[in-house]
Amino acid sequence: MGTYVFCHAKTHAEHEKRSQTGRFGKQFKKSQLTMSDQTAGEIPMKFETFWMAGFECTDQFNASGNRVDMLQMTGHLDLVREDYARIRSLGIRTVREGIRWSVVEYLPYRYNFDAVLDMMNAGKEFGVQQIWDICHFGYPTDLSPFHPHFTSRFVALCEAFVNFYTTNNPGKLLYVTPINEVSFISWLGGVAGMTVPYCTKNGWELKYELVQAYIAGIKAMKTISGLVRIVTTEPLVNMVPGLNPTAEDLIEAAKENEQQYQTVDMLCGRICPELGGHEDLVDILGFNYYYNNQWIIGSYEFLIWTDPIPDPRSRGLADLLEAACLRYGKPFILSETSHPKEDRPLWINMISSECAKLIERDLPLMGVCLYPIIDRPDWDHPEIWHHSGIWDNDNSSKYSRVLHLESAAALKNGQKLITQSQENKVAEMLCPSYENRRKAVEKVE
């Protein structure tokens, strides 16, 4: 969430050398990435609904050094069943939730999953599928990513959670994000100094430690259960030079855009191979995209997406997602997106239109998560609510839920558009000429 700034790798020169010798390995074609081809193991990966709901679940320390617990602050823990009934009324049956590391590990290597179990039970009662975040920006009070025990503690948590999940959900796939938005939290805690470990010059080092734990956690979970499916959730951005750029400006913008992929490149073993990353560790790519995810390098002036005449440096969301998808050759979701206040309906309209383009392009887009689905307070100024959900808070209490009618209407229209796009694609694929066209495209590529 917020503004994303990415950390420069100390080994950047070596990474550039890799790029000149096939750094990205296998190149994927659109014709190789249709939705019908995407399975993992014996059980196909499938979300209950294309449109998903995300409940803000961060449990981090904020810029003032105070712990925030969004599941408590939004009342979702107490109202989980009512909230699930609400999203079902809008045709949503897939959600993103978080376990809150700082809560479940109440002592080192000792866990209490009672609150998580209640949420799982609510999901079963209301027929809601859950994607779980293990670490959503928060760590236990005695721990930071630079602590020597960080990786071992995280791996133990992952093992405990997968055992807990499989015991309570036998035979069901576990969709899980080990660490949410490594790129963003590396900047927030390693460059901006606004959360643990409150550093200002250690962005790359923080990212490296987080990915080291991330990889170890994935391996531990997949060793325990073949039903684990890893969903990444990383920012998707477009960084551009100023007007009348020099050659150096263009090079710098290209370099900064490339750095947005560092986390997933590390997970896949494309850079920093000593960490043990591998392509098979990641099952579904998740990309988080907000209104301020395109900006001018150096100034961090945002490109205004509502300008009547679009800035020629801006890129459409469909194009950004297509480039990311083809880079890795995996199915993907838009794992977070929302807009504050009055432009929410316009944003949902835009998201729907861009996703329809991706379906038309025959790319394996599996869903879109509206995040947050219910309003949330600001981390650093909790008296301020963002008004970015489908349900608003009217400041009467944390349990307030006021449906934003215009956003709900935009969602309904978006659901219709996506359903129609999917039906059109199926009809096209059933057409006898479709396979001939696909082979022709593959031959050209």
Tab-separated table of C-alpha atoms in Angstrom:
chain	number	residue	atom	x	y	z
A	1	MET	CA	0.000	0.000	0.000
A	2	GLY	CA	1.044	3.598	-0.399
A	3	THR	CA	4.079	4.733	-2.332
A	4	TYR	CA	6.518	2.042	-3.407
A	5	VAL	CA	10.229	2.689	-3.633
A	6	PHE	CA	12.522	-0.178	-4.443
A	7	CYS	CA	15.905	-1.009	-3.022
A	8	HIS	CA	19.065	-1.194	-5.058
A	9	ALA	CA	20.832	-4.547	-4.940
A	10	LYS	CA	24.505	-4.376	-4.063
A	11	THR	CA	25.092	-6.982	-6.752
A	12	HIS	CA	23.361	-4.928	-9.457
A	13	ALA	CA	26.346	-5.038	-11.816
A	14	GLU	CA	26.329	-8.821	-11.739
A	15	HIS	CA	22.573	-8.858	-12.315
A	16	GLU	CA	23.004	-6.662	-15.382
A	17	LYS	CA	25.593	-9.097	-16.680
A	18	ARG	CA	23.097	-11.929	-16.193
A	19	SER	CA	20.504	-10.036	-18.228
A	20	GLN	CA	22.831	-10.010	-21.213
A	21	THR	CA	23.217	-13.777	-21.114
A	22	GLY	CA	19.637	-14.937	-20.745
A	23	ARG	CA	19.066	-13.942	-17.143
A	24	PHE	CA	15.365	-14.628	-17.311
A	25	GLY	CA	15.758	-18.193	-18.492
A	26	LYS	CA	12.830	-19.638	-20.405
A	27	GLN	CA	10.810	-17.139	-22.410
A	28	PHE	CA	7.088	-17.730	-22.264
A	29	LYS	CA	4.599	-17.198	-25.064
A	30	LYS	CA	0.973	-16.194	-24.715
A	31	SER	CA	0.030	-19.404	-26.500
A	32	GLN	CA	1.606	-21.380	-23.640
A	33	LEU	CA	-0.348	-19.606	-20.902
A	34	THR	CA	-4.048	-20.258	-21.411
A	35	MET	CA	-6.149	-20.780	-18.302
A	36	SER	CA	-7.029	-24.311	-19.383
A	37	ASP	CA	-3.375	-25.288	-19.108
A	38	GLN	CA	-2.882	-24.158	-15.504
A	39	THR	CA	-2.877	-26.930	-12.908
A	40	ALA	CA	-0.701	-27.757	-9.926
A	41	GLY	CA	-0.273	-31.401	-9.009
A	42	GLU	CA	-3.416	-33.513	-9.133
A	43	ILE	CA	-5.796	-30.813	-7.893
A	44	PRO	CA	-6.355	-27.853	-10.242
A	45	MET	CA	-5.855	-24.432	-8.719
A	46	LYS	CA	-9.180	-22.633	-8.678
A	47	PHE	CA	-10.695	-19.760	-6.755
A	48	GLU	CA	-14.372	-19.862	-5.851
A	49	THR	CA	-15.013	-16.440	-7.356
A	50	PHE	CA	-13.052	-14.190	-9.701
A	51	TRP	CA	-13.758	-11.174	-7.501
A	52	MET	CA	-12.226	-11.513	-4.044
A	53	ALA	CA	-12.377	-9.565	-0.785
A	54	GLY	CA	-9.326	-8.639	1.279
A	55	PHE	CA	-9.557	-7.876	4.983
A	56	GLU	CA	-6.767	-5.595	6.229
A	57	CYS	CA	-4.725	-7.764	8.605
A	58	THR	CA	-1.436	-5.986	9.275
A	59	ASP	CA	-0.071	-6.295	12.813
A	60	GLN	CA	3.071	-4.191	12.419
A	61	PHE	CA	4.652	-1.519	14.563
A	62	ASN	CA	3.854	1.869	13.016
A	63	ALA	CA	6.071	4.934	12.584
A	64	SER	CA	5.457	5.940	16.210
A	65	GLY	CA	6.546	2.580	17.525
A	66	ASN	CA	3.016	1.469	18.394
A	67	ARG	CA	1.612	-1.928	17.451
A	68	VAL	CA	-1.370	-1.813	15.112
A	69	ASP	CA	-3.699	-4.793	14.792
A	70	MET	CA	-6.061	-4.168	11.928
A	71	LEU	CA	-8.188	-7.261	12.458
A	72	GLN	CA	-9.003	-5.879	15.889
A	73	MET	CA	-9.183	-2.225	14.876
A	74	THR	CA	-11.689	-2.884	12.083
A	75	GLY	CA	-13.792	-5.238	14.203
A	76	HIS	CA	-13.407	-8.032	11.659
A	77	LEU	CA	-12.367	-10.602	14.266
A	78	ASP	CA	-15.670	-10.109	16.076
A	79	LEU	CA	-17.771	-9.700	12.938
A	80	VAL	CA	-16.139	-12.291	10.676
A	81	ARG	CA	-19.417	-14.161	10.113
A	82	GLU	CA	-21.378	-10.987	9.486
A	83	ASP	CA	-18.624	-9.780	7.134
A	84	TYR	CA	-18.698	-13.054	5.222
A	85	ALA	CA	-22.472	-12.770	4.889
A	86	ARG	CA	-21.963	-9.255	3.524
A	87	ILE	CA	-19.472	-10.240	0.833
A	88	ARG	CA	-21.608	-13.213	-0.175
A	89	SER	CA	-24.485	-10.816	-0.740
A	90	LEU	CA	-22.301	-9.221	-3.429
A	91	GLY	CA	-21.362	-12.552	-5.011
A	92	ILE	CA	-17.881	-12.859	-3.447
A	93	ARG	CA	-16.775	-16.178	-1.939
A	94	THR	CA	-12.965	-15.895	-1.903
A	95	VAL	CA	-11.049	-13.777	0.624
A	96	ARG	CA	-7.566	-12.840	1.744
A	97	GLU	CA	-7.035	-13.163	5.497
A	98	GLY	CA	-4.029	-13.063	7.842
A	99	ILE	CA	-2.985	-15.107	10.860
A	100	ARG	CA	-1.035	-12.250	12.576
A	101	TRP	CA	2.391	-13.639	13.468
A	102	SER	CA	2.724	-11.319	16.463
A	103	VAL	CA	-0.439	-12.810	17.964
A	104	VAL	CA	-0.226	-16.539	17.194
A	105	GLU	CA	3.413	-16.899	18.360
A	106	TYR	CA	2.856	-15.724	21.912
A	107	LEU	CA	6.249	-17.112	23.007
A	108	PRO	CA	9.162	-18.217	20.819
A	109	TYR	CA	8.161	-21.451	19.042
A	110	ARG	CA	4.833	-21.614	20.906
A	111	TYR	CA	1.590	-20.928	19.049
A	112	ASN	CA	-2.067	-20.290	19.654
A	113	PHE	CA	-4.236	-20.563	16.529
A	114	ASP	CA	-7.611	-20.194	18.277
A	115	ALA	CA	-8.541	-16.965	16.485
A	116	VAL	CA	-7.434	-18.426	13.158
A	117	LEU	CA	-9.529	-21.539	13.774
A	118	ASP	CA	-12.599	-19.400	14.395
A	119	MET	CA	-12.014	-17.638	11.078
A	120	MET	CA	-11.567	-20.979	9.313
A	121	ASN	CA	-14.798	-22.249	10.845
A	122	ALA	CA	-16.584	-19.110	9.693
A	123	GLY	CA	-15.305	-19.744	6.187
A	124	LYS	CA	-16.723	-23.263	6.246
A	125	GLU	CA	-20.060	-22.060	7.604
A	126	PHE	CA	-20.468	-19.436	4.878
A	127	GLY	CA	-18.805	-21.277	2.006
A	128	VAL	CA	-15.965	-18.750	1.807
A	129	GLN	CA	-12.558	-19.786	0.476
A	130	GLN	CA	-9.561	-18.255	2.286
A	131	ILE	CA	-6.083	-17.278	1.095
A	132	TRP	CA	-3.842	-16.899	4.146
A	133	ASP	CA	-1.044	-14.410	4.848
A	134	ILE	CA	1.441	-15.704	7.411
A	135	CYS	CA	3.426	-12.483	7.804
A	136	HIS	CA	1.627	-9.281	6.836
A	137	PHE	CA	4.233	-6.698	7.922
A	138	GLY	CA	4.215	-7.701	11.601
A	139	TYR	CA	6.703	-9.722	13.663
A	140	PRO	CA	6.770	-10.768	17.326
A	141	THR	CA	7.963	-7.993	19.613
A	142	ASP	CA	11.305	-9.694	20.309
A	143	LEU	CA	12.135	-10.261	16.637
A	144	SER	CA	13.216	-8.384	13.521
A	145	PRO	CA	14.413	-9.662	10.115
A	146	PHE	CA	17.995	-8.887	11.160
A	147	HIS	CA	17.788	-11.115	14.243
A	148	PRO	CA	19.875	-14.314	13.923
A	149	HIS	CA	16.798	-16.393	14.794
A	150	PHE	CA	14.467	-14.747	12.276
A	151	THR	CA	14.567	-17.443	9.603
A	152	SER	CA	14.389	-20.354	12.023
A	153	ARG	CA	11.455	-18.749	13.854
A	154	PHE	CA	9.648	-18.064	10.600
A	155	VAL	CA	10.196	-21.589	9.293
A	156	ALA	CA	8.895	-23.049	12.554
A	157	LEU	CA	5.795	-20.852	12.267
A	158	CYS	CA	5.214	-21.981	8.680
A	159	GLU	CA	5.523	-25.607	9.715
A	160	ALA	CA	3.139	-25.129	12.628
A	161	PHE	CA	0.592	-23.356	10.450
A	162	VAL	CA	0.602	-25.905	7.631
A	163	ASN	CA	0.197	-28.728	10.144
A	164	PHE	CA	-2.636	-26.830	11.813
A	165	TYR	CA	-4.317	-26.120	8.487
A	166	THR	CA	-4.107	-29.645	7.113
A	167	THR	CA	-5.449	-31.071	10.384
A	168	ASN	CA	-8.489	-28.805	10.226
A	169	ASN	CA	-8.937	-28.861	6.442
A	170	PRO	CA	-7.991	-32.381	5.316
A	171	GLY	CA	-7.583	-32.802	1.575
A	172	LYS	CA	-8.015	-29.090	0.792
A	173	LEU	CA	-5.486	-26.914	-0.991
A	174	LEU	CA	-3.794	-24.308	1.190
A	175	TYR	CA	-3.377	-21.036	-0.675
A	176	VAL	CA	-0.819	-19.109	1.321
A	177	THR	CA	1.346	-15.997	1.111
A	178	PRO	CA	4.342	-16.473	3.421
A	179	ILE	CA	5.361	-12.788	3.507
A	180	ASN	CA	3.225	-9.993	2.085
A	181	GLU	CA	4.828	-7.308	-0.096
A	182	VAL	CA	8.512	-7.851	0.578
A	183	SER	CA	9.392	-4.943	-1.729
A	184	PHE	CA	7.216	-2.477	0.152
A	185	ILE	CA	8.127	-3.537	3.677
A	186	SER	CA	11.820	-3.459	2.684
A	187	TRP	CA	11.380	0.179	1.794
A	188	LEU	CA	9.142	1.035	4.765
A	189	GLY	CA	11.425	-0.562	7.348
A	190	GLY	CA	14.770	-0.364	5.562
A	191	VAL	CA	14.713	3.004	3.776
A	192	ALA	CA	11.890	5.130	5.231
A	193	GLY	CA	12.515	4.030	8.840
A	194	MET	CA	8.775	3.796	9.534
A	195	THR	CA	8.537	0.290	10.953
A	196	VAL	CA	10.751	-2.497	12.303
A	197	PRO	CA	13.737	-2.434	12.054
A	198	TYR	CA	13.454	1.391	11.616
A	199	CYS	CA	16.438	1.690	9.263
A	200	THR	CA	17.124	4.242	6.546
A	201	LYS	CA	20.024	2.746	4.571
A	202	ASN	CA	19.401	-0.993	4.654
A	203	GLY	CA	16.628	-1.641	2.130
A	204	TRP	CA	18.478	-4.282	0.134
A	205	GLU	CA	19.781	-6.045	3.225
A	206	LEU	CA	16.266	-6.167	4.675
A	207	LYS	CA	14.834	-7.542	1.443
A	208	TYR	CA	17.553	-10.196	1.323
A	209	GLU	CA	16.821	-11.403	4.867
A	210	LEU	CA	13.073	-11.484	4.251
A	211	VAL	CA	13.421	-13.471	1.032
A	212	GLN	CA	15.828	-15.871	2.707
A	213	ALA	CA	13.139	-16.638	5.299
A	214	TYR	CA	10.429	-16.669	2.609
A	215	ILE	CA	12.237	-19.357	0.584
A	216	ALA	CA	12.985	-21.474	3.640
A	217	GLY	CA	9.357	-21.203	4.730
A	218	ILE	CA	8.037	-22.306	1.330
A	219	LYS	CA	10.336	-25.305	1.256
A	220	ALA	CA	9.313	-26.337	4.758
A	221	MET	CA	5.593	-26.104	3.987
A	222	LYS	CA	5.823	-27.932	0.670
A	223	THR	CA	7.850	-30.677	2.320
A	224	ILE	CA	5.065	-31.230	4.854
A	225	SER	CA	2.151	-31.093	2.404
A	226	GLY	CA	1.743	-31.412	-1.337
A	227	LEU	CA	-1.428	-29.323	-1.009
A	228	VAL	CA	0.420	-26.036	-0.388
A	229	ARG	CA	0.101	-23.428	-3.129
A	230	ILE	CA	2.207	-20.285	-2.823
A	231	VAL	CA	0.659	-16.952	-3.808
A	232	THR	CA	3.031	-13.996	-3.990
A	233	THR	CA	1.758	-10.454	-3.368
A	234	GLU	CA	4.194	-7.863	-4.676
A	235	PRO	CA	3.679	-4.268	-5.869
A	236	LEU	CA	3.259	-3.634	-9.594
A	237	VAL	CA	4.595	-0.227	-10.578
A	238	ASN	CA	5.645	1.969	-13.475
A	239	MET	CA	8.436	4.451	-12.851
A	240	VAL	CA	9.101	7.011	-15.559
A	241	PRO	CA	11.623	9.781	-16.242
A	242	GLY	CA	10.739	13.454	-16.153
A	243	LEU	CA	9.864	15.444	-19.242
A	244	ASN	CA	12.616	15.869	-21.842
A	245	PRO	CA	14.691	13.077	-20.294
A	246	THR	CA	18.366	12.552	-20.934
A	247	ALA	CA	19.751	9.170	-21.924
A	248	GLU	CA	20.834	8.728	-18.311
A	249	ASP	CA	17.285	9.446	-17.105
A	250	LEU	CA	15.888	6.763	-19.410
A	251	ILE	CA	18.457	4.245	-18.204
A	252	GLU	CA	17.721	5.033	-14.557
A	253	ALA	CA	13.961	4.664	-15.047
A	254	ALA	CA	14.448	1.321	-16.782
A	255	LYS	CA	16.719	0.165	-13.965
A	256	GLU	CA	14.252	1.169	-11.271
A	257	ASN	CA	11.403	-0.566	-13.098
A	258	GLU	CA	13.480	-3.714	-13.281
A	259	GLN	CA	14.030	-3.654	-9.526
A	260	GLN	CA	10.315	-4.157	-8.834
A	261	TYR	CA	10.838	-7.807	-9.795
A	262	GLN	CA	13.719	-8.475	-7.407
A	263	THR	CA	11.658	-10.348	-4.816
A	264	VAL	CA	10.067	-12.810	-7.230
A	265	ASP	CA	13.329	-13.157	-9.158
A	266	MET	CA	14.982	-14.189	-5.882
A	267	LEU	CA	12.156	-16.610	-5.028
A	268	CYS	CA	12.536	-18.185	-8.476
A	269	GLY	CA	16.328	-18.426	-8.212
A	270	ARG	CA	16.987	-15.999	-11.036
A	271	ILE	CA	19.126	-13.762	-8.840
A	272	CYS	CA	20.876	-14.504	-5.555
A	273	PRO	CA	20.868	-18.267	-6.247
A	274	GLU	CA	22.652	-18.893	-2.948
A	275	LEU	CA	19.280	-18.387	-1.246
A	276	GLY	CA	17.976	-21.567	-2.857
A	277	GLY	CA	15.151	-20.076	-4.895
A	278	HIS	CA	13.548	-22.097	-7.676
A	279	GLU	CA	10.824	-21.581	-10.270
A	280	ASP	CA	8.696	-24.334	-8.699
A	281	LEU	CA	8.446	-22.543	-5.354
A	282	VAL	CA	5.886	-20.050	-6.676
A	283	ASP	CA	2.485	-21.232	-7.903
A	284	ILE	CA	0.447	-18.061	-8.405
A	285	LEU	CA	1.770	-14.545	-8.922
A	286	GLY	CA	-0.032	-11.789	-7.049
A	287	PHE	CA	0.398	-8.133	-7.984
A	288	ASN	CA	-0.801	-5.183	-5.886
A	289	TYR	CA	-1.806	-2.056	-7.764
A	290	TYR	CA	-3.104	1.280	-6.463
A	291	TYR	CA	-3.738	4.737	-7.906
A	292	ASN	CA	-0.246	5.911	-6.889
A	293	ASN	CA	1.745	3.051	-8.429
A	294	GLN	CA	2.999	5.107	-11.381
A	295	TRP	CA	5.347	7.988	-10.649
A	296	ILE	CA	8.271	10.080	-11.869
A	297	ILE	CA	11.644	8.911	-10.608
A	298	GLY	CA	13.430	11.218	-8.202
A	299	SER	CA	10.440	13.434	-7.461
A	300	TYR	CA	7.886	10.694	-6.745
A	301	GLU	CA	5.286	12.847	-8.425
A	302	PHE	CA	2.391	10.558	-9.299
A	303	LEU	CA	0.995	10.204	-12.799
A	304	ILE	CA	-2.669	11.156	-12.484
A	305	TRP	CA	-4.758	8.294	-13.804
A	306	THR	CA	-7.929	10.418	-14.143
A	307	ASP	CA	-6.381	13.013	-16.473
A	308	PRO	CA	-8.686	13.537	-19.512
A	309	ILE	CA	-5.627	13.285	-21.748
A	310	PRO	CA	-3.470	10.479	-20.312
A	311	ASP	CA	0.182	11.150	-19.673
A	312	PRO	CA	2.031	9.448	-22.561
A	313	ARG	CA	4.443	7.965	-20.031
A	314	SER	CA	1.684	6.085	-18.220
A	315	ARG	CA	0.890	2.456	-18.979
A	316	GLY	CA	-2.394	0.607	-18.810
A	317	LEU	CA	-2.823	-1.926	-16.044
A	318	ALA	CA	-3.439	-4.722	-18.566
A	319	ASP	CA	-0.080	-4.021	-20.214
A	320	LEU	CA	1.746	-3.951	-16.879
A	321	LEU	CA	0.188	-7.248	-15.803
A	322	GLU	CA	0.836	-8.895	-19.151
A	323	ALA	CA	4.524	-8.015	-18.991
A	324	ALA	CA	4.798	-9.413	-15.472
A	325	CYS	CA	2.914	-12.578	-16.393
A	326	LEU	CA	5.055	-13.285	-19.449
A	327	ARG	CA	8.208	-12.705	-17.427
A	328	TYR	CA	7.446	-15.711	-15.204
A	329	GLY	CA	4.965	-17.814	-17.160
A	330	LYS	CA	2.609	-18.461	-14.259
A	331	PRO	CA	-1.079	-17.817	-13.528
A	332	PHE	CA	-1.681	-14.567	-11.671
A	333	ILE	CA	-4.118	-12.443	-9.716
A	334	LEU	CA	-4.490	-8.768	-8.977
A	335	SER	CA	-3.985	-9.392	-5.277
A	336	GLU	CA	-4.727	-5.884	-3.964
A	337	THR	CA	-6.440	-2.875	-5.444
A	338	SER	CA	-8.636	-0.025	-4.222
A	339	HIS	CA	-9.054	3.731	-4.319
A	340	PRO	CA	-10.044	6.161	-1.552
A	341	LYS	CA	-13.187	8.232	-1.414
A	342	GLU	CA	-15.277	9.449	-4.347
A	343	ASP	CA	-13.263	7.922	-7.187
A	344	ARG	CA	-13.816	4.355	-5.976
A	345	PRO	CA	-16.473	3.509	-8.590
A	346	LEU	CA	-14.344	4.931	-11.411
A	347	TRP	CA	-11.413	2.836	-10.216
A	348	ILE	CA	-13.478	-0.361	-10.137
A	349	ASN	CA	-14.721	0.409	-13.658
A	350	MET	CA	-11.143	0.818	-14.852
A	351	ILE	CA	-9.990	-2.382	-13.131
A	352	SER	CA	-12.852	-4.333	-14.693
A	353	SER	CA	-12.082	-3.013	-18.167
A	354	GLU	CA	-8.369	-3.787	-17.899
A	355	CYS	CA	-9.052	-7.311	-16.615
A	356	ALA	CA	-11.417	-7.927	-19.518
A	357	LYS	CA	-8.555	-7.034	-21.866
A	358	LEU	CA	-6.344	-9.652	-20.216
A	359	ILE	CA	-9.036	-12.304	-20.618
A	360	GLU	CA	-9.365	-11.356	-24.276
A	361	ARG	CA	-5.578	-11.723	-24.612
A	362	ASP	CA	-5.915	-15.292	-23.315
A	363	LEU	CA	-3.720	-14.701	-20.270
A	364	PRO	CA	-4.219	-16.779	-17.075
A	365	LEU	CA	-5.752	-14.106	-14.843
A	366	MET	CA	-7.406	-15.952	-11.942
A	367	GLY	CA	-8.992	-13.099	-10.026
A	368	VAL	CA	-9.043	-9.615	-8.528
A	369	CYS	CA	-8.977	-8.827	-4.811
A	370	LEU	CA	-10.635	-5.618	-3.601
A	371	TYR	CA	-8.405	-4.616	-0.695
A	372	PRO	CA	-9.698	-3.568	1.715
A	373	ILE	CA	-13.278	-4.720	1.316
A	374	ILE	CA	-14.272	-2.950	4.556
A	375	ASP	CA	-12.798	0.394	5.518
A	376	ARG	CA	-9.604	0.619	7.535
A	377	PRO	CA	-7.954	3.275	9.689
A	378	ASP	CA	-4.555	4.703	8.876
A	379	TRP	CA	-1.601	2.845	10.426
A	380	ASP	CA	0.110	5.978	11.680
A	381	HIS	CA	-2.994	8.094	12.318
A	382	PRO	CA	-5.635	5.590	13.455
A	383	GLU	CA	-8.230	8.313	13.988
A	384	ILE	CA	-8.344	8.739	10.193
A	385	TRP	CA	-10.264	6.189	8.107
A	386	HIS	CA	-9.359	5.846	4.424
A	387	HIS	CA	-12.857	5.308	2.960
A	388	SER	CA	-11.424	2.914	0.401
A	389	GLY	CA	-13.611	-0.158	0.936
A	390	ILE	CA	-16.915	-1.305	-0.480
A	391	TRP	CA	-18.174	-0.752	3.067
A	392	ASP	CA	-17.351	2.525	4.841
A	393	ASN	CA	-16.945	3.307	8.512
A	394	ASP	CA	-19.105	6.194	9.754
A	395	ASN	CA	-16.859	6.857	12.795
A	396	SER	CA	-19.491	5.599	15.241
A	397	SER	CA	-17.454	2.510	16.189
A	398	LYS	CA	-15.035	-0.006	14.706
A	399	TYR	CA	-18.027	-2.216	13.920
A	400	SER	CA	-19.590	0.320	11.575
A	401	ARG	CA	-20.343	-1.036	8.099
A	402	VAL	CA	-22.002	1.359	5.621
A	403	LEU	CA	-22.317	0.070	2.073
A	404	HIS	CA	-20.927	2.509	-0.494
A	405	LEU	CA	-23.728	2.133	-3.020
A	406	GLU	CA	-21.854	3.572	-5.990
A	407	SER	CA	-18.943	1.167	-5.465
A	408	ALA	CA	-21.296	-1.785	-5.041
A	409	ALA	CA	-22.989	-0.860	-8.326
A	410	ALA	CA	-19.626	-0.587	-10.074
A	411	LEU	CA	-18.659	-4.014	-8.713
A	412	LYS	CA	-21.890	-5.524	-10.033
A	413	ASN	CA	-21.195	-4.069	-13.476
A	414	GLY	CA	-17.622	-5.334	-13.301
A	415	GLN	CA	-18.818	-8.828	-12.434
A	416	LYS	CA	-21.102	-8.804	-15.464
A	417	LEU	CA	-18.293	-7.600	-17.733
A	418	ILE	CA	-15.853	-10.259	-16.542
A	419	THR	CA	-18.441	-13.030	-16.812
A	420	GLN	CA	-19.261	-11.949	-20.362
A	421	SER	CA	-15.558	-11.775	-21.257
A	422	GLN	CA	-14.983	-15.265	-19.889
A	423	GLU	CA	-17.998	-16.642	-21.761
A	424	ASN	CA	-16.813	-14.995	-24.991
A	425	LYS	CA	-13.379	-16.530	-24.552
A	426	VAL	CA	-14.828	-19.998	-23.976
A	427	ALA	CA	-16.992	-19.645	-27.079
A	428	GLU	CA	-13.980	-18.510	-29.074
A	429	MET	CA	-11.924	-21.472	-27.896
A	430	LEU	CA	-14.708	-23.850	-28.969
A	431	CYS	CA	-14.703	-22.384	-32.457
A	432	PRO	CA	-12.992	-24.770	-34.934
A	433	SER	CA	-10.795	-21.970	-36.258
A	434	TYR	CA	-9.435	-21.098	-32.798
A	435	GLU	CA	-6.789	-23.833	-32.703
A	436	ASN	CA	-5.568	-22.921	-36.180
A	437	ARG	CA	-5.221	-19.280	-35.145
A	438	ARG	CA	-3.419	-20.281	-31.969
A	439	LYS	CA	-0.930	-22.400	-33.903
A	440	ALA	CA	-0.357	-19.522	-36.315
A	441	VAL	CA	0.351	-17.150	-33.437
A	442	GLU	CA	2.740	-19.648	-31.842
A	443	LYS	CA	4.580	-20.030	-35.146
A	444	VAL	CA	5.029	-16.265	-35.432
A	445	GLU	CA	6.244	-16.011	-31.817
